[in-house]
Tab-separated table of C-alpha atoms in Angstrom:
chain	number	residue	atom	x	y	z
A	122	MET	CA	-0.145	-0.165	0.358
A	123	TYR	CA	3.156	2.435	0.991
A	124	GLN	CA	4.582	1.395	-2.263
A	125	GLN	CA	1.538	2.285	-4.863
A	126	LEU	CA	0.794	5.633	-2.700
A	127	THR	CA	4.068	6.727	-2.842
A	128	ASN	CA	4.022	6.166	-6.443
A	129	ILE	CA	1.771	8.042	-7.308
A	130	PRO	CA	2.797	11.496	-7.170
A	131	ASN	CA	5.471	10.583	-9.019
A	132	LYS	CA	3.344	9.224	-11.901
A	133	ASP	CA	3.122	11.695	-15.057
A	134	LEU	CA	-0.449	13.055	-15.242
A	135	GLY	CA	0.419	14.217	-18.865
A	136	ILE	CA	-1.423	17.863	-17.033
A	137	LYS	CA	0.278	20.405	-14.985
A	138	ILE	CA	-1.452	20.851	-11.624
A	139	ASP	CA	1.325	22.511	-9.732
A	140	ASN	CA	0.994	26.530	-8.677
A	141	VAL	CA	-2.656	26.203	-10.441
A	142	LEU	CA	-5.308	28.197	-8.573
A	143	LEU	CA	-9.217	27.593	-8.995
A	144	LEU	CA	-12.033	30.020	-7.939
A	145	ASP	CA	-15.778	28.540	-8.258
A	146	ALA	CA	-17.457	30.694	-10.840
A	147	PRO	CA	-19.970	32.828	-10.244
A	148	PRO	CA	-23.602	31.161	-11.024
A	149	LEU	CA	-24.025	32.402	-14.297
A	150	ASP	CA	-26.742	31.098	-17.318
A	151	ILE	CA	-25.529	29.276	-19.822
A	152	HIS	CA	-28.369	31.311	-21.571
A	153	SER	CA	-27.815	34.341	-20.445
A	154	GLY	CA	-27.705	37.426	-22.359
A	155	GLY	CA	-23.783	39.115	-24.252
A	156	ASP	CA	-23.362	41.651	-21.129
A	157	THR	CA	-22.478	38.746	-18.773
A	158	TYR	CA	-20.118	36.986	-21.342
A	159	LYS	CA	-18.763	40.172	-21.459
A	160	THR	CA	-17.990	40.862	-17.756
A	161	VAL	CA	-16.258	37.542	-18.052
A	162	ASN	CA	-14.026	38.329	-20.877
A	163	SER	CA	-13.125	42.060	-19.409
A	164	PHE	CA	-12.194	39.506	-15.273
A	165	LYS	CA	-10.003	37.426	-17.990
A	166	GLU	CA	-8.254	40.099	-19.621
A	167	GLU	CA	-7.909	42.039	-16.499
A	168	ILE	CA	-6.742	38.945	-14.470
A	169	ALA	CA	-3.806	38.200	-17.443
A	170	GLY	CA	-2.663	41.545	-16.946
A	171	LEU	CA	-1.358	40.469	-12.907
A	172	ASN	CA	2.290	39.690	-13.144
A	173	ALA	CA	1.107	36.644	-10.568
A	174	VAL	CA	-0.422	34.770	-13.241
A	175	LYS	CA	0.619	33.079	-16.319
A	176	PHE	CA	-2.058	31.828	-17.846
A	177	MET	CA	-6.384	31.343	-17.116
A	178	SER	CA	-8.924	29.645	-18.431
A	179	ALA	CA	-12.233	28.924	-17.694
A	180	SER	CA	-14.315	25.386	-18.139
A	181	SER	CA	-16.875	23.284	-17.361
A	182	ASP	CA	-14.895	21.456	-15.591
A	183	VAL	CA	-11.236	20.902	-14.086
A	184	PRO	CA	-8.974	17.530	-13.232
A	185	GLY	CA	-9.777	16.147	-10.148
A	186	ASN	CA	-13.771	16.346	-11.087
A	187	GLU	CA	-15.911	13.935	-13.381
A	188	THR	CA	-17.046	15.172	-16.484
A	189	GLY	CA	-21.291	15.428	-16.275
A	190	TRP	CA	-21.258	16.281	-19.693
A	191	ASN	CA	-21.516	13.907	-23.085
A	192	THR	CA	-22.978	13.275	-26.328
A	193	SER	CA	-22.524	10.278	-29.087
A	194	LEU	CA	-20.192	10.632	-31.983
A	195	LYS	CA	-19.805	8.805	-35.169
A	196	LYS	CA	-18.317	9.586	-38.927
A	197	PRO	CA	-20.018	10.290	-41.470
A	198	GLY	CA	-21.780	7.301	-43.109
A	199	GLN	CA	-21.830	5.145	-40.477
A	200	ALA	CA	-25.762	3.788	-38.720
A	201	ASP	CA	-26.985	5.177	-35.422
A	202	ASP	CA	-26.091	2.087	-33.462
A	203	GLU	CA	-22.403	2.671	-34.310
A	204	ARG	CA	-21.857	6.293	-32.348
A	205	LYS	CA	-19.596	6.547	-29.533
A	206	LYS	CA	-20.228	7.687	-26.359
A	207	ILE	CA	-17.594	10.676	-25.550
A	208	SER	CA	-16.996	12.824	-22.321
A	209	LEU	CA	-17.439	16.468	-23.156
A	210	LEU	CA	-15.403	19.083	-21.337
A	211	ALA	CA	-16.674	22.882	-22.483
A	212	CYS	CA	-14.017	25.624	-21.965
A	213	ASP	CA	-12.071	27.958	-23.782
A	214	LYS	CA	-8.974	28.546	-26.236
A	215	ASP	CA	-6.848	29.035	-23.129
A	216	PHE	CA	-7.275	25.907	-21.646
A	217	ALA	CA	-4.236	24.012	-23.237
A	218	ASP	CA	-1.718	26.505	-22.092
A	219	THR	CA	-3.127	26.456	-18.595
A	220	TYR	CA	-3.172	23.393	-17.779
A	221	GLY	CA	-0.204	22.522	-20.167
A	222	LEU	CA	-1.627	20.005	-22.562
A	223	GLU	CA	0.284	18.111	-25.354
A	224	MET	CA	-0.843	18.232	-28.966
A	225	ALA	CA	-0.554	14.688	-30.737
A	226	ALA	CA	-1.566	16.380	-33.377
A	227	GLY	CA	-3.140	19.798	-35.109
A	228	ARG	CA	-3.846	22.444	-32.970
A	229	PHE	CA	-6.153	23.436	-29.509
A	230	TYR	CA	-8.498	26.018	-29.892
A	231	GLN	CA	-7.794	29.814	-31.157
A	232	LYS	CA	-9.029	33.355	-31.384
A	233	GLY	CA	-11.875	32.790	-34.718
A	234	ASP	CA	-12.663	28.794	-33.811
A	235	GLY	CA	-16.580	27.723	-32.022
A	236	THR	CA	-17.818	24.249	-31.930
A	237	PHE	CA	-21.179	25.221	-31.743
A	238	ASP	CA	-21.522	27.565	-34.792
A	239	LYS	CA	-18.504	26.543	-36.794
A	240	GLY	CA	-18.097	22.641	-36.178
A	241	THR	CA	-14.322	23.155	-34.375
A	242	PHE	CA	-14.027	20.024	-32.487
A	243	VAL	CA	-10.546	18.824	-30.580
A	244	ILE	CA	-10.210	15.045	-29.224
A	245	ASN	CA	-7.970	13.207	-26.698
A	246	GLU	CA	-6.180	10.111	-27.801
A	247	GLU	CA	-8.474	7.978	-26.184
A	248	ALA	CA	-11.207	9.479	-28.435
A	249	LEU	CA	-9.562	8.821	-31.604
A	250	GLU	CA	-9.076	5.320	-30.848
A	251	LEU	CA	-12.248	4.806	-30.477
A	252	LEU	CA	-13.637	6.554	-32.849
A	253	GLY	CA	-11.398	3.966	-35.226
A	254	PHE	CA	-8.588	6.375	-36.913
A	255	ALA	CA	-5.722	4.557	-37.796
A	256	SER	CA	-3.350	7.785	-35.673
A	257	ALA	CA	-3.650	11.146	-34.624
A	258	GLU	CA	-2.569	12.639	-38.289
A	259	GLU	CA	-5.199	10.838	-39.981
A	260	ALA	CA	-7.862	12.242	-37.638
A	261	ILE	CA	-7.225	16.206	-39.055
A	262	GLY	CA	-9.549	17.915	-40.802
A	263	LYS	CA	-11.626	14.802	-41.258
A	264	PRO	CA	-15.784	15.571	-40.033
A	265	LEU	CA	-17.837	13.766	-37.308
A	266	ILE	CA	-21.816	13.644	-37.003
A	267	GLU	CA	-23.061	14.657	-33.552
A	268	GLY	CA	-26.544	15.598	-34.967
A	269	ARG	CA	-28.047	17.295	-31.886
A	270	MET	CA	-26.088	20.509	-30.303
A	271	PHE	CA	-23.197	20.820	-33.380
A	272	PRO	CA	-23.893	21.277	-36.721
A	273	GLU	CA	-21.037	18.794	-38.703
A	274	LEU	CA	-17.512	18.477	-36.421
A	275	THR	CA	-13.857	19.045	-37.883
A	276	ILE	CA	-11.426	17.832	-36.012
A	277	VAL	CA	-8.495	20.280	-35.529
A	278	GLY	CA	-6.720	19.176	-32.758
A	279	VAL	CA	-5.810	15.591	-30.783
A	280	VAL	CA	-4.673	16.327	-27.090
A	281	LYS	CA	-2.561	13.360	-25.903
A	282	ASN	CA	-4.082	11.588	-23.056
A	283	PHE	CA	-3.785	13.004	-19.509
A	284	HIS	CA	-5.474	12.076	-16.196
A	285	HIS	CA	-8.679	14.347	-16.041
A	286	GLN	CA	-9.183	11.980	-12.792
A	287	SER	CA	-7.507	9.987	-9.662
A	288	LEU	CA	-5.384	6.780	-11.245
A	289	LYS	CA	-8.169	4.727	-9.769
A	290	SER	CA	-10.361	6.156	-12.977
A	291	LYS	CA	-9.250	4.651	-16.448
A	292	ILE	CA	-8.774	8.164	-18.972
A	293	VAL	CA	-11.992	8.543	-20.901
A	294	PRO	CA	-12.465	9.419	-24.460
A	295	MET	CA	-12.998	13.047	-24.418
A	296	ALA	CA	-13.455	15.839	-26.437
A	297	PHE	CA	-13.240	19.752	-25.583
A	298	VAL	CA	-16.297	21.776	-26.544
A	299	LEU	CA	-14.809	25.438	-27.518
A	300	SER	CA	-17.203	27.564	-24.972
A	301	SER	CA	-17.614	30.376	-23.078
A	302	TRP	CA	-19.807	28.092	-20.348
A	303	SER	CA	-17.510	28.070	-17.196
A	304	SER	CA	-18.050	26.633	-13.754
A	305	TYR	CA	-14.150	27.124	-12.752
A	306	TYR	CA	-11.394	29.904	-13.879
A	307	SER	CA	-8.163	28.068	-13.942
A	308	LEU	CA	-5.191	30.328	-13.095
A	309	SER	CA	-1.857	29.288	-13.954
A	310	LEU	CA	0.678	31.401	-11.296
A	311	ASN	CA	4.269	32.709	-11.698
A	312	VAL	CA	5.881	31.022	-8.202
A	313	ASP	CA	10.008	31.286	-8.283
A	314	GLN	CA	10.582	28.326	-7.113
A	315	ASN	CA	13.994	29.416	-6.187
A	316	LEU	CA	13.170	31.640	-3.415
A	317	PRO	CA	12.529	30.195	0.181
A	318	SER	CA	9.624	28.535	1.243
A	319	ASP	CA	9.237	31.871	3.774
A	320	GLN	CA	9.249	33.871	1.138
A	321	ARG	CA	7.315	32.027	-1.983
A	322	ALA	CA	4.274	31.662	1.151
A	323	ALA	CA	4.340	35.544	1.212
A	324	ARG	CA	4.373	36.283	-2.622
A	325	LEU	CA	1.458	33.677	-2.935
A	326	LYS	CA	-0.088	34.889	-0.466
A	327	SER	CA	-0.050	38.608	-1.952
A	328	ASP	CA	-0.758	37.354	-5.689
A	329	ILE	CA	-4.313	36.370	-3.878
A	330	GLU	CA	-5.041	39.014	-2.759
A	331	GLU	CA	-4.350	41.206	-5.831
A	332	ILE	CA	-6.553	38.513	-7.573
A	333	ASN	CA	-9.065	38.957	-5.216
A	334	LYS	CA	-8.768	42.794	-5.206
A	335	VAL	CA	-10.042	42.161	-9.468
A	336	TRP	CA	-12.207	38.940	-8.134
A	337	SER	CA	-14.388	41.955	-6.413
A	338	LYS	CA	-14.272	45.001	-8.875
A	339	PHE	CA	-16.227	42.637	-11.520
A	340	PHE	CA	-18.041	40.141	-8.810
A	341	PRO	CA	-18.575	41.765	-5.406
A	342	GLU	CA	-21.552	40.227	-4.799
A	343	TYR	CA	-19.879	36.438	-5.204
A	344	PRO	CA	-17.031	35.437	-2.456
A	345	PHE	CA	-14.472	35.089	-3.573
A	346	ASP	CA	-13.664	31.233	-2.538
A	347	TYR	CA	-10.399	29.199	-4.348
A	348	GLU	CA	-8.509	26.079	-3.648
A	349	PHE	CA	-5.104	24.927	-5.047
A	350	LEU	CA	-5.872	22.293	-7.676
A	351	ASP	CA	-2.876	19.705	-6.166
A	352	HIS	CA	-4.782	19.984	-3.060
A	353	GLN	CA	-8.190	18.764	-4.564
A	354	PHE	CA	-5.883	16.610	-6.684
A	355	ASP	CA	-4.496	14.956	-4.091
A	356	ALA	CA	-8.515	14.378	-2.072
A	357	GLN	CA	-9.201	11.693	-4.171
A	358	TYR	CA	-6.781	9.389	-2.263
A	359	GLN	CA	-7.580	10.425	0.772
A	360	SER	CA	-9.508	8.030	2.194
A	361	ASP	CA	-6.992	5.067	0.941
A	362	LYS	CA	-4.089	7.274	2.866
A	363	GLU	CA	-6.602	6.599	5.841
A	364	PHE	CA	-7.319	3.009	5.507
A	365	SER	CA	-3.014	2.945	4.600
A	366	PHE	CA	-2.654	4.500	8.194
A	367	ILE	CA	-5.178	2.716	9.640
A	368	ILE	CA	-3.800	-0.902	8.096
A	369	SER	CA	-0.470	0.107	9.369
A	370	LEU	CA	-1.199	0.807	13.029
A	371	PHE	CA	-3.220	-2.529	13.316
A	372	ALA	CA	-0.060	-3.988	11.432
A	373	LEU	CA	2.555	-2.095	13.995
A	374	LEU	CA	-0.018	-3.430	17.177
A	375	SER	CA	0.051	-6.667	15.865
A	376	ILE	CA	3.736	-6.958	15.484
A	377	ILE	CA	3.422	-5.558	19.334
A	378	ILE	CA	0.954	-8.297	20.647
A	379	ALA	CA	3.433	-11.366	18.576
A	380	SER	CA	6.165	-10.134	20.336
A	381	LEU	CA	4.757	-10.286	23.905
A	382	GLY	CA	3.134	-13.739	23.163
A	383	LEU	CA	6.108	-15.144	21.468
A	384	LEU	CA	8.291	-13.481	25.041
A	385	GLY	CA	6.106	-15.226	27.093
A	386	LEU	CA	6.161	-18.710	25.071
A	387	ALA	CA	9.945	-18.569	25.258
A	388	SER	CA	9.985	-17.592	28.460
A	389	TYR	CA	7.929	-20.329	29.768
A	390	ALA	CA	10.090	-22.564	27.704
A	391	VAL	CA	13.434	-21.812	29.014
A	392	LEU	CA	11.407	-22.139	32.730
A	393	GLN	CA	10.612	-25.813	31.687
A	394	ARG	CA	13.627	-26.437	30.733
A	395	THR	CA	16.184	-24.700	33.280
A	396	LYS	CA	17.253	-28.352	34.415
A	397	GLU	CA	17.995	-29.365	30.896
A	398	ILE	CA	19.365	-26.210	30.104
A	399	GLY	CA	22.222	-26.939	33.388
A	400	ILE	CA	22.661	-30.006	32.770
A	401	ARG	CA	23.456	-29.812	28.751
A	402	LYS	CA	25.522	-26.255	29.743
A	403	VAL	CA	27.350	-28.721	32.665
A	404	LEU	CA	27.768	-31.050	29.501
A	405	GLY	CA	29.863	-28.556	27.367
A	406	ALA	CA	27.549	-27.595	25.431
A	407	SER	CA	27.344	-24.318	23.940
A	408	VAL	CA	24.880	-21.473	23.841
A	409	GLY	CA	24.428	-21.376	20.323
A	410	ARG	CA	23.401	-25.068	20.491
A	411	ILE	CA	21.455	-24.624	23.090
A	412	PHE	CA	19.689	-21.582	21.967
A	413	LYS	CA	19.476	-23.578	18.276
A	414	LEU	CA	17.364	-26.602	20.672
A	415	LEU	CA	15.434	-23.763	21.776
A	416	SER	CA	14.674	-21.421	19.248
A	417	LEU	CA	14.100	-24.097	15.945
A	418	GLU	CA	10.359	-25.117	16.742
A	419	TYR	CA	9.445	-21.246	16.838
A	420	LEU	CA	11.073	-20.506	14.055
A	421	TRP	CA	9.735	-23.360	12.176
A	422	LEU	CA	6.211	-22.133	12.888
A	423	ILE	CA	6.845	-18.583	12.019
A	424	ILE	CA	7.965	-20.260	8.775
A	425	ILE	CA	5.227	-21.981	8.441
A	426	SER	CA	2.634	-19.610	9.453
A	427	SER	CA	4.302	-16.903	6.462
A	428	LEU	CA	3.087	-19.711	3.789
A	429	ILE	CA	-0.064	-19.814	4.866
A	430	ALA	CA	0.183	-15.802	5.353
A	431	ILE	CA	1.662	-14.321	2.295
A	432	PRO	CA	-1.424	-15.946	-0.444
A	433	VAL	CA	-3.524	-14.207	1.876
A	434	ALA	CA	-1.697	-10.799	1.416
A	435	TYR	CA	-1.206	-11.452	-1.895
A	436	PHE	CA	-4.360	-12.003	-2.398
A	437	ALA	CA	-6.027	-9.428	-0.438
A	438	LEU	CA	-3.157	-6.933	-1.902
A	439	GLY	CA	-4.419	-8.011	-5.563
A	440	ASN	CA	-8.106	-6.930	-4.788
A	441	TRP	CA	-7.311	-3.659	-3.031
A	442	LEU	CA	-4.993	-2.499	-6.269
A	443	SER	CA	-7.369	-3.561	-8.557
A	444	ALA	CA	-9.306	-0.436	-7.812
A	445	TYR	CA	-5.923	1.183	-9.573
A	446	PRO	CA	-5.567	0.985	-13.816
A	447	TYR	CA	-2.001	2.138	-12.748
A	448	LYS	CA	-0.436	-0.340	-10.460
A	449	ILE	CA	2.451	-1.181	-9.113
A	450	ASP	CA	3.699	-4.882	-9.746
A	451	ILE	CA	3.051	-7.406	-7.016
A	452	THR	CA	6.789	-8.651	-6.399
A	453	LEU	CA	8.103	-11.550	-3.965
A	454	PHE	CA	10.491	-9.088	-2.497
A	455	MET	CA	7.662	-7.547	-0.856
A	456	PHE	CA	5.951	-10.536	1.362
A	457	ALA	CA	10.252	-11.686	1.352
A	458	ILE	CA	10.943	-8.547	3.910
A	459	PRO	CA	8.414	-8.341	6.206
A	460	VAL	CA	8.845	-12.368	6.691
A	461	PHE	CA	13.139	-11.778	7.640
A	462	LEU	CA	11.940	-8.731	10.216
A	463	ILE	CA	9.420	-11.339	11.685
A	464	LEU	CA	12.435	-14.142	12.225
A	465	ILE	CA	14.605	-10.894	13.333
A	466	VAL	CA	12.232	-10.097	15.975
A	467	ALA	CA	11.566	-13.400	17.204
A	468	PHE	CA	15.623	-14.326	16.929
A	469	VAL	CA	15.935	-11.345	19.277
A	470	THR	CA	13.337	-12.179	21.563
A	471	ILE	CA	14.097	-15.880	21.845
A	472	ALA	CA	17.990	-15.502	22.274
A	473	SER	CA	17.038	-12.739	24.891
A	474	GLN	CA	15.868	-15.364	27.094
A	475	VAL	CA	18.530	-18.058	25.729
A	476	ILE	CA	21.089	-15.760	26.724
A	477	ASN	CA	19.587	-14.925	30.185
A	478	ALA	CA	18.961	-18.597	30.934
A	479	THR	CA	22.060	-19.964	30.257
A	480	ARG	CA	24.643	-16.923	31.933
A	481	LYS	CA	23.116	-18.499	35.843
A	482	ASN	CA	25.184	-20.751	37.165
A	483	PRO	CA	24.260	-24.301	36.365
A	484	VAL	CA	24.330	-25.855	40.307
A	485	GLU	CA	21.128	-23.222	40.423
A	486	SER	CA	19.388	-24.654	37.417
A	487	LEU	CA	19.903	-28.315	38.906
A	488	ARG	CA	18.273	-26.720	42.183
A	489	HIS	CA	15.229	-25.659	40.191
A	490	GLU	CA	12.125	-26.892	40.531
């Protein structure tokens, strides 16, 4: 579990989530008049003028959220039952720059494009494969039929796959719709990573205050609610982290209880065989030989119990990892280390009792009742 959860931050998501500030967009009606969207555009222009902001984008969803909008598409000439379900994300032309998306072919949206009126369309590689194109280059300029919201669509770009949700979810076929409809504003911030952490935090606080002033100017009736994207993205794994902590805690308690039980058994065994230890010592038996005699039966029990526990642990771990489409490989090394550590704990526990018994005067051991 630890390896899987620590592997997650190192996984390339295909998207930039660091230093991205999320703002909850004002509840604007999709059917609002032009003045509403002029206000949004003016807000974007003023925000873009701040030194603290590299890019700003408005979108219906952001990474970490499930896209709640979808449609079905087909190629011209295909029957309706050949339509493919595609998730849709409404965004502006700055979405790719804000999130650092890479293009497999073609381009992202630019000024003058339009999905609802001109049929300009951008898809991801997963959608490309689902729709049956052999390559990203082949798809550029090809038409698609949606038939309800959009006119005939023309693919102008293919975005490389990225993880829109956690690594517990597969990358879904997705298309980007150029639209002013937005639920979130995403701001990619200029953060100097070379600054000391305290200066960086102070600069970030100042930058957020500047953004807040612009927000209050255009949307004074709405609260300034913000969150950093990397925090929101990591929150998807919170339940797994808590579960891992609980499992680790119980594992530690189990080891402590087992060690105390082993200590009790070893003490009792040594006590029962005190005379035998004294006689063997008088006859010249070494401490190592006596330790081997007393510990071998316990060590064999530990090995046998480990052989029973490993398949159970393998099945349980595999079942937990099945929730992750992108997961680490289960190796024998993962089980060898715990077994080795348990054997060391058992060795130290038994050895402490044996050494204590062999240090006694053999005469005292022979008098033991």
